[in-house]
Short mmCIF file of C-alpha atoms in Angstrom, two decimals:
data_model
loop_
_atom_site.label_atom_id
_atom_site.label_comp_id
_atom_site.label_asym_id
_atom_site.label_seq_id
_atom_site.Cartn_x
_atom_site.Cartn_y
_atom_site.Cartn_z
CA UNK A 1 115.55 99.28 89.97
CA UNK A 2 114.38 96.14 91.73
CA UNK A 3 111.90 94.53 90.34
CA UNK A 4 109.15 92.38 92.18
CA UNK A 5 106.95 89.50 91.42
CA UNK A 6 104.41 88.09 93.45
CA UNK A 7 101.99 85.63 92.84
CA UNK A 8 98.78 84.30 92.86
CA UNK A 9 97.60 87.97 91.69
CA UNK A 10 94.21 86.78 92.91
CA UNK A 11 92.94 83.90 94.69
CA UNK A 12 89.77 82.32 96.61
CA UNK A 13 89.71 79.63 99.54
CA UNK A 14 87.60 78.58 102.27
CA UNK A 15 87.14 79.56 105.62
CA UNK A 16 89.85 77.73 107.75
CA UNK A 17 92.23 76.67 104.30
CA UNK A 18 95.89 77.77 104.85
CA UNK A 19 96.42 80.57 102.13
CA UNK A 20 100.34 81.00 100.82
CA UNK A 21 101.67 83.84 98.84
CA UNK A 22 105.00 84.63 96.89
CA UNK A 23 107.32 87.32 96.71
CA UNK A 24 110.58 87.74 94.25
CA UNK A 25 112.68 90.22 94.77
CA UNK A 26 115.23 90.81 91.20
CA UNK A 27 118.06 90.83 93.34
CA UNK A 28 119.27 90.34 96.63
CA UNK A 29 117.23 92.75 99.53
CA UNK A 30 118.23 90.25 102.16
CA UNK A 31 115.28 90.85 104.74
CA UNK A 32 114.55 93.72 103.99
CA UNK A 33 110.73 92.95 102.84
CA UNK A 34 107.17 93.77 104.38
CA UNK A 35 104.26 92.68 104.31
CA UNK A 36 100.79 94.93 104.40
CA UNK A 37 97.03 94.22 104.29
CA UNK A 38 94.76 96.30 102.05
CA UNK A 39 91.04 96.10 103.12
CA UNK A 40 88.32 98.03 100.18
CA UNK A 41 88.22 101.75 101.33
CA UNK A 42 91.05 101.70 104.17
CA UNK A 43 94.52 102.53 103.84
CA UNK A 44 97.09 99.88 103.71
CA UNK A 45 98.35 98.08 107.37
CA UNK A 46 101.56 96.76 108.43
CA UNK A 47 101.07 92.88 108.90
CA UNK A 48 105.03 91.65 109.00
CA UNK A 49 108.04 93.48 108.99
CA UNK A 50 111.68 92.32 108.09
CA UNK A 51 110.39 89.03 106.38
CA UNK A 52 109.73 87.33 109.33
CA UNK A 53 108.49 89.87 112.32
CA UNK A 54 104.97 90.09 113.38
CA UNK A 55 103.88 93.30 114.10
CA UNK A 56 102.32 94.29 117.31
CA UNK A 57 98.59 93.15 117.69
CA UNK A 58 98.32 91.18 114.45
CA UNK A 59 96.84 88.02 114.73
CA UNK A 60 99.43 85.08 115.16
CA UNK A 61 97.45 83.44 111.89
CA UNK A 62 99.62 85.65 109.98
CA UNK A 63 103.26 84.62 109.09
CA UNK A 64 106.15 85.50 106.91
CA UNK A 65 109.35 84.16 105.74
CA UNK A 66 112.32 84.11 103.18
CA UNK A 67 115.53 86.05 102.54
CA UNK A 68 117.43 87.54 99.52
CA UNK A 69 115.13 86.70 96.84
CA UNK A 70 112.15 84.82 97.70
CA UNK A 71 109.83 85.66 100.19
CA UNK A 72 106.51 83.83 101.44
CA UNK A 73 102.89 85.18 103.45
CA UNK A 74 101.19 82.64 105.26
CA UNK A 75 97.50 82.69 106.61
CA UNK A 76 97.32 79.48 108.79
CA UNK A 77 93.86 79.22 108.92
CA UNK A 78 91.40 82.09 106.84
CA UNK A 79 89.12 84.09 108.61
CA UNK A 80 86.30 86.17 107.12
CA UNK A 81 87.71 89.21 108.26
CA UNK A 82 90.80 88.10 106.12
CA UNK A 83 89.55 89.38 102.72
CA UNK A 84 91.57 91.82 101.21
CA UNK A 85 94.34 92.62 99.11
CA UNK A 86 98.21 92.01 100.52
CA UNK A 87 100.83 93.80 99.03
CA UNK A 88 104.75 92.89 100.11
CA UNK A 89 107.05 95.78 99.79
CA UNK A 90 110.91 96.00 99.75
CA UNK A 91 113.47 98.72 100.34
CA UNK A 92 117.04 98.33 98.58
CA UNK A 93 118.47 101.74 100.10
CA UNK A 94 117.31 105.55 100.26
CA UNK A 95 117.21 107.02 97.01
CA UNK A 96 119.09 108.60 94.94
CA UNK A 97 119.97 104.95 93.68
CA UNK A 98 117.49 102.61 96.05
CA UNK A 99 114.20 103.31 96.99
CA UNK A 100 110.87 101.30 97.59
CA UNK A 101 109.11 98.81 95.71
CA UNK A 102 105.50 97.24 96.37
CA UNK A 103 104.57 94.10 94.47
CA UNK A 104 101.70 94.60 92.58
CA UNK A 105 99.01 92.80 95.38
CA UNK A 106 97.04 89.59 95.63
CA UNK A 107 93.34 89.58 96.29
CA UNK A 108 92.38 87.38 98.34
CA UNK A 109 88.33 86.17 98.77
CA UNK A 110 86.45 83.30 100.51
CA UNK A 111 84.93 80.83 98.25
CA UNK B 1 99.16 106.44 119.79
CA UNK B 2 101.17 107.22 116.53
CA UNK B 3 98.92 108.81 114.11
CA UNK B 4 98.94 110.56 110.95
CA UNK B 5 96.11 112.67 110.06
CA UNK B 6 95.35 113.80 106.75
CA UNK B 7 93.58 116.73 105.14
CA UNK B 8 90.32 116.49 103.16
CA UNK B 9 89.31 115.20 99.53
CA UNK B 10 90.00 117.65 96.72
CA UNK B 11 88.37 118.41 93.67
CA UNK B 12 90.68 120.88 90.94
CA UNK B 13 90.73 121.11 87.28
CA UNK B 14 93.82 120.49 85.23
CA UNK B 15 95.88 123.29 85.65
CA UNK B 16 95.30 124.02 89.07
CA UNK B 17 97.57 123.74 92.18
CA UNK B 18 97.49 121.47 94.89
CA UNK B 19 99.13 121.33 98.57
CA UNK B 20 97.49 118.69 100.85
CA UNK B 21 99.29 117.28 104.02
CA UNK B 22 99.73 114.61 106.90
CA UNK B 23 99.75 115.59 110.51
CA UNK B 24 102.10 113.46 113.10
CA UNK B 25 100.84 113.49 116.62
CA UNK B 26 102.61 110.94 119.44
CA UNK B 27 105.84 110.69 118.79
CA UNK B 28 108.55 113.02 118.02
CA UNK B 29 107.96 113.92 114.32
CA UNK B 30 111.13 115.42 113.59
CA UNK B 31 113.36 111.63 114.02
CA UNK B 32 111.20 109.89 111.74
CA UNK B 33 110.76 109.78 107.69
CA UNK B 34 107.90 110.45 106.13
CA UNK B 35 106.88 109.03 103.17
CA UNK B 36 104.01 109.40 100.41
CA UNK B 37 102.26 106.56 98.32
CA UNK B 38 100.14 106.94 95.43
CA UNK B 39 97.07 104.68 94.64
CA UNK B 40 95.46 105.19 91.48
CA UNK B 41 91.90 104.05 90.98
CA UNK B 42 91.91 100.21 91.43
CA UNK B 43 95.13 100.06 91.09
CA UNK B 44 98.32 99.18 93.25
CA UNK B 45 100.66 101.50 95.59
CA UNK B 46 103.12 103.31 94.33
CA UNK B 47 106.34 105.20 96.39
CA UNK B 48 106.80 108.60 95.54
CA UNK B 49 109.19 110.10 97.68
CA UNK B 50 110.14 110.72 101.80
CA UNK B 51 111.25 113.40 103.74
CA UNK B 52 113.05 113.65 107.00
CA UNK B 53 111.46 116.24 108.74
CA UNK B 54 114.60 117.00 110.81
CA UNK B 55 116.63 118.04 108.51
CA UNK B 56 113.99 118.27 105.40
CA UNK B 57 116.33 115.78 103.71
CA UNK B 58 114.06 115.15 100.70
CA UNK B 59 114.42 112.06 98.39
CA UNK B 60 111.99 111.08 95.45
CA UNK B 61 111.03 108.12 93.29
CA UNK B 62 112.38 108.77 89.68
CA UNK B 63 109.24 108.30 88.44
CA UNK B 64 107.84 111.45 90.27
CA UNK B 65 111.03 113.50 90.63
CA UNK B 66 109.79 116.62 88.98
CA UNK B 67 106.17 115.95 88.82
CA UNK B 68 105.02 116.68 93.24
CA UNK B 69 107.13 118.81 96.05
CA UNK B 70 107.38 117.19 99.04
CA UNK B 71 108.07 119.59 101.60
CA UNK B 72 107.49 119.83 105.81
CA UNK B 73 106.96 122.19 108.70
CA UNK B 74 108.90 120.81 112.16
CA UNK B 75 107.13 123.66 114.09
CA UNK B 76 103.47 121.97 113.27
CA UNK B 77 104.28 118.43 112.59
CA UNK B 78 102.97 118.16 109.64
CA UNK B 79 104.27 117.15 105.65
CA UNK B 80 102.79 118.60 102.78
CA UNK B 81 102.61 117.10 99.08
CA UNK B 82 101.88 119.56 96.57
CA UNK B 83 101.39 119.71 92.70
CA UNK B 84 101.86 123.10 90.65
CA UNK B 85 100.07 122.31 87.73
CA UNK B 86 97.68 119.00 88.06
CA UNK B 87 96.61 116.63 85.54
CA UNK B 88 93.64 113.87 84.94
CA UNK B 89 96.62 111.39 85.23
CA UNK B 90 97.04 112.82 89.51
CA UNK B 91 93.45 111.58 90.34
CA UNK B 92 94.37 108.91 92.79
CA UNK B 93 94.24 108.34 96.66
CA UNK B 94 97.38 109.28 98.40
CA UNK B 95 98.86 108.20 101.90
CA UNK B 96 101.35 109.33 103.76
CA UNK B 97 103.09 106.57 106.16
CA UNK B 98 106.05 106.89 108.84
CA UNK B 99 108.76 104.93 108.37
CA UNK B 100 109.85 103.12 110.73
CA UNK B 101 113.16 100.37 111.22
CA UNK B 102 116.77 100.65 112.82
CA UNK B 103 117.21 101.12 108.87
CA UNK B 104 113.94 102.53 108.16
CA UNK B 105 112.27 100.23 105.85
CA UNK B 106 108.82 99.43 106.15
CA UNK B 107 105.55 101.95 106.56
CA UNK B 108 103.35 102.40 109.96
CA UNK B 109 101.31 103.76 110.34
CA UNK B 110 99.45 105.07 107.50
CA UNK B 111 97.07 108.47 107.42
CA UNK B 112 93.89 108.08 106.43
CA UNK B 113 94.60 109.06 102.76
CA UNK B 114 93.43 111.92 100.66
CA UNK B 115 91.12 111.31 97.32
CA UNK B 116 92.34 113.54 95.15
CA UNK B 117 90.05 113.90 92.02
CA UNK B 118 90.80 116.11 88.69
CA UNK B 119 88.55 117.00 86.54
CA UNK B 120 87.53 119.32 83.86
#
């Protein structure tokens, strides 16, 4: 199974700060990694897809990049409406064999 | 609009059964996966299996192969996720998502989720 890492597990900035989070894949996924916002109570939202694709009608603040192993989330500039928890996800194949993964989340608060 | 509507919070004792499921309106729900994600209390999301409602091509995480049926009906557009004997362990929120992708890959949109709680 692939394995992923991401990192800070929690962190707190100010209002307008750019915010940066890490995904690590074990092994190779090439792009195929995602990139959701979890706000308390809702169900999870599709922010990036494929690494580096915005999805339709999410804020241009929002960015992603990487490929094969190491991924990033940016948040140019943080907004209060920002505050949540961001989980990336990856997909190495259907299953039997492959399946999905979601890192284990970063919470992120204003300070 | 895609959406994904899902049934109501539950409340069983260990033991019991359990069938809840995820509506698809606005698109055709037969050319899409389906897929379910578990959320246990403050915790993270976990994958636990998709169907292809076409073809009811059914695959499941290894860690909950055995445990949940996942299982759908073309003719309403709707998947079901269903226990046969629940445990304390099951009380979580679960979502069902569509996945989407030229290789389908990533999950939008999301239902609403269902709490399910089980308790003695």
């Amino acid at each position: 199974d692939i394995q992923m890492t991401q990192s800070p597990s929690s962190l707190s900035a100010s209002v307008g700060d750019r915010v940066t989070i890490t995904c690590q894949a074990s092994q190779d996924i090439s792009n195929y990694l995602n990139w959701y916002q979890q706000k308390p109570g809702k169900a999870p939202k599709l922010l990036i897809y494929d690494a580096s694709n915005l999805e339709t009608g999410v804020p241009s603040r929002f960015s992603g990049s990487g490929s094969g192993t190491d991924f990033t989330f940016t948040i140019s500039s943080l907004q209060p409406e920002d505050i949540a928890t961001y989980y990336c996800q990856q997909y190495d194949n259907l299953p039997p064999g492959g399946g999905f993964t979601f890192g284990p989340g970063t919470k992120v608060d204003i300070k | 609009e895609v959406q994904l509507v899902q049934s109501g919070a539950e409340v069983k004792k260990p033991g019991e059964s359990l069938k809840i499921s995820c509506k698809g309106s606005g698109y055709s729900f037969t050319s899409y996966w389906i897929g379910w994600v578990r959320q246990m209390p403050g915790k993270g999301l976990e994958w636990m299996g998709i169907i292809y409602p076409g073809d009811s091509d059914t695959r499941y995480s290894p860690s909950f192969q055995g445990q949940v049926t996942i299982s759908a009906d073309k003719s309403i557009s709707t998947a079901y996720l269903q226990w046969s004997s629940l445990k304390a362990s099951d009380t979580a929120m679960y979502y069902c998502a569509r996945l989407g992708g030229y290789v389908p890959n990533w999950f939008d949109p999301w239902g609403q989720g269902t709490l399910v709680t089980v308790s003695s």
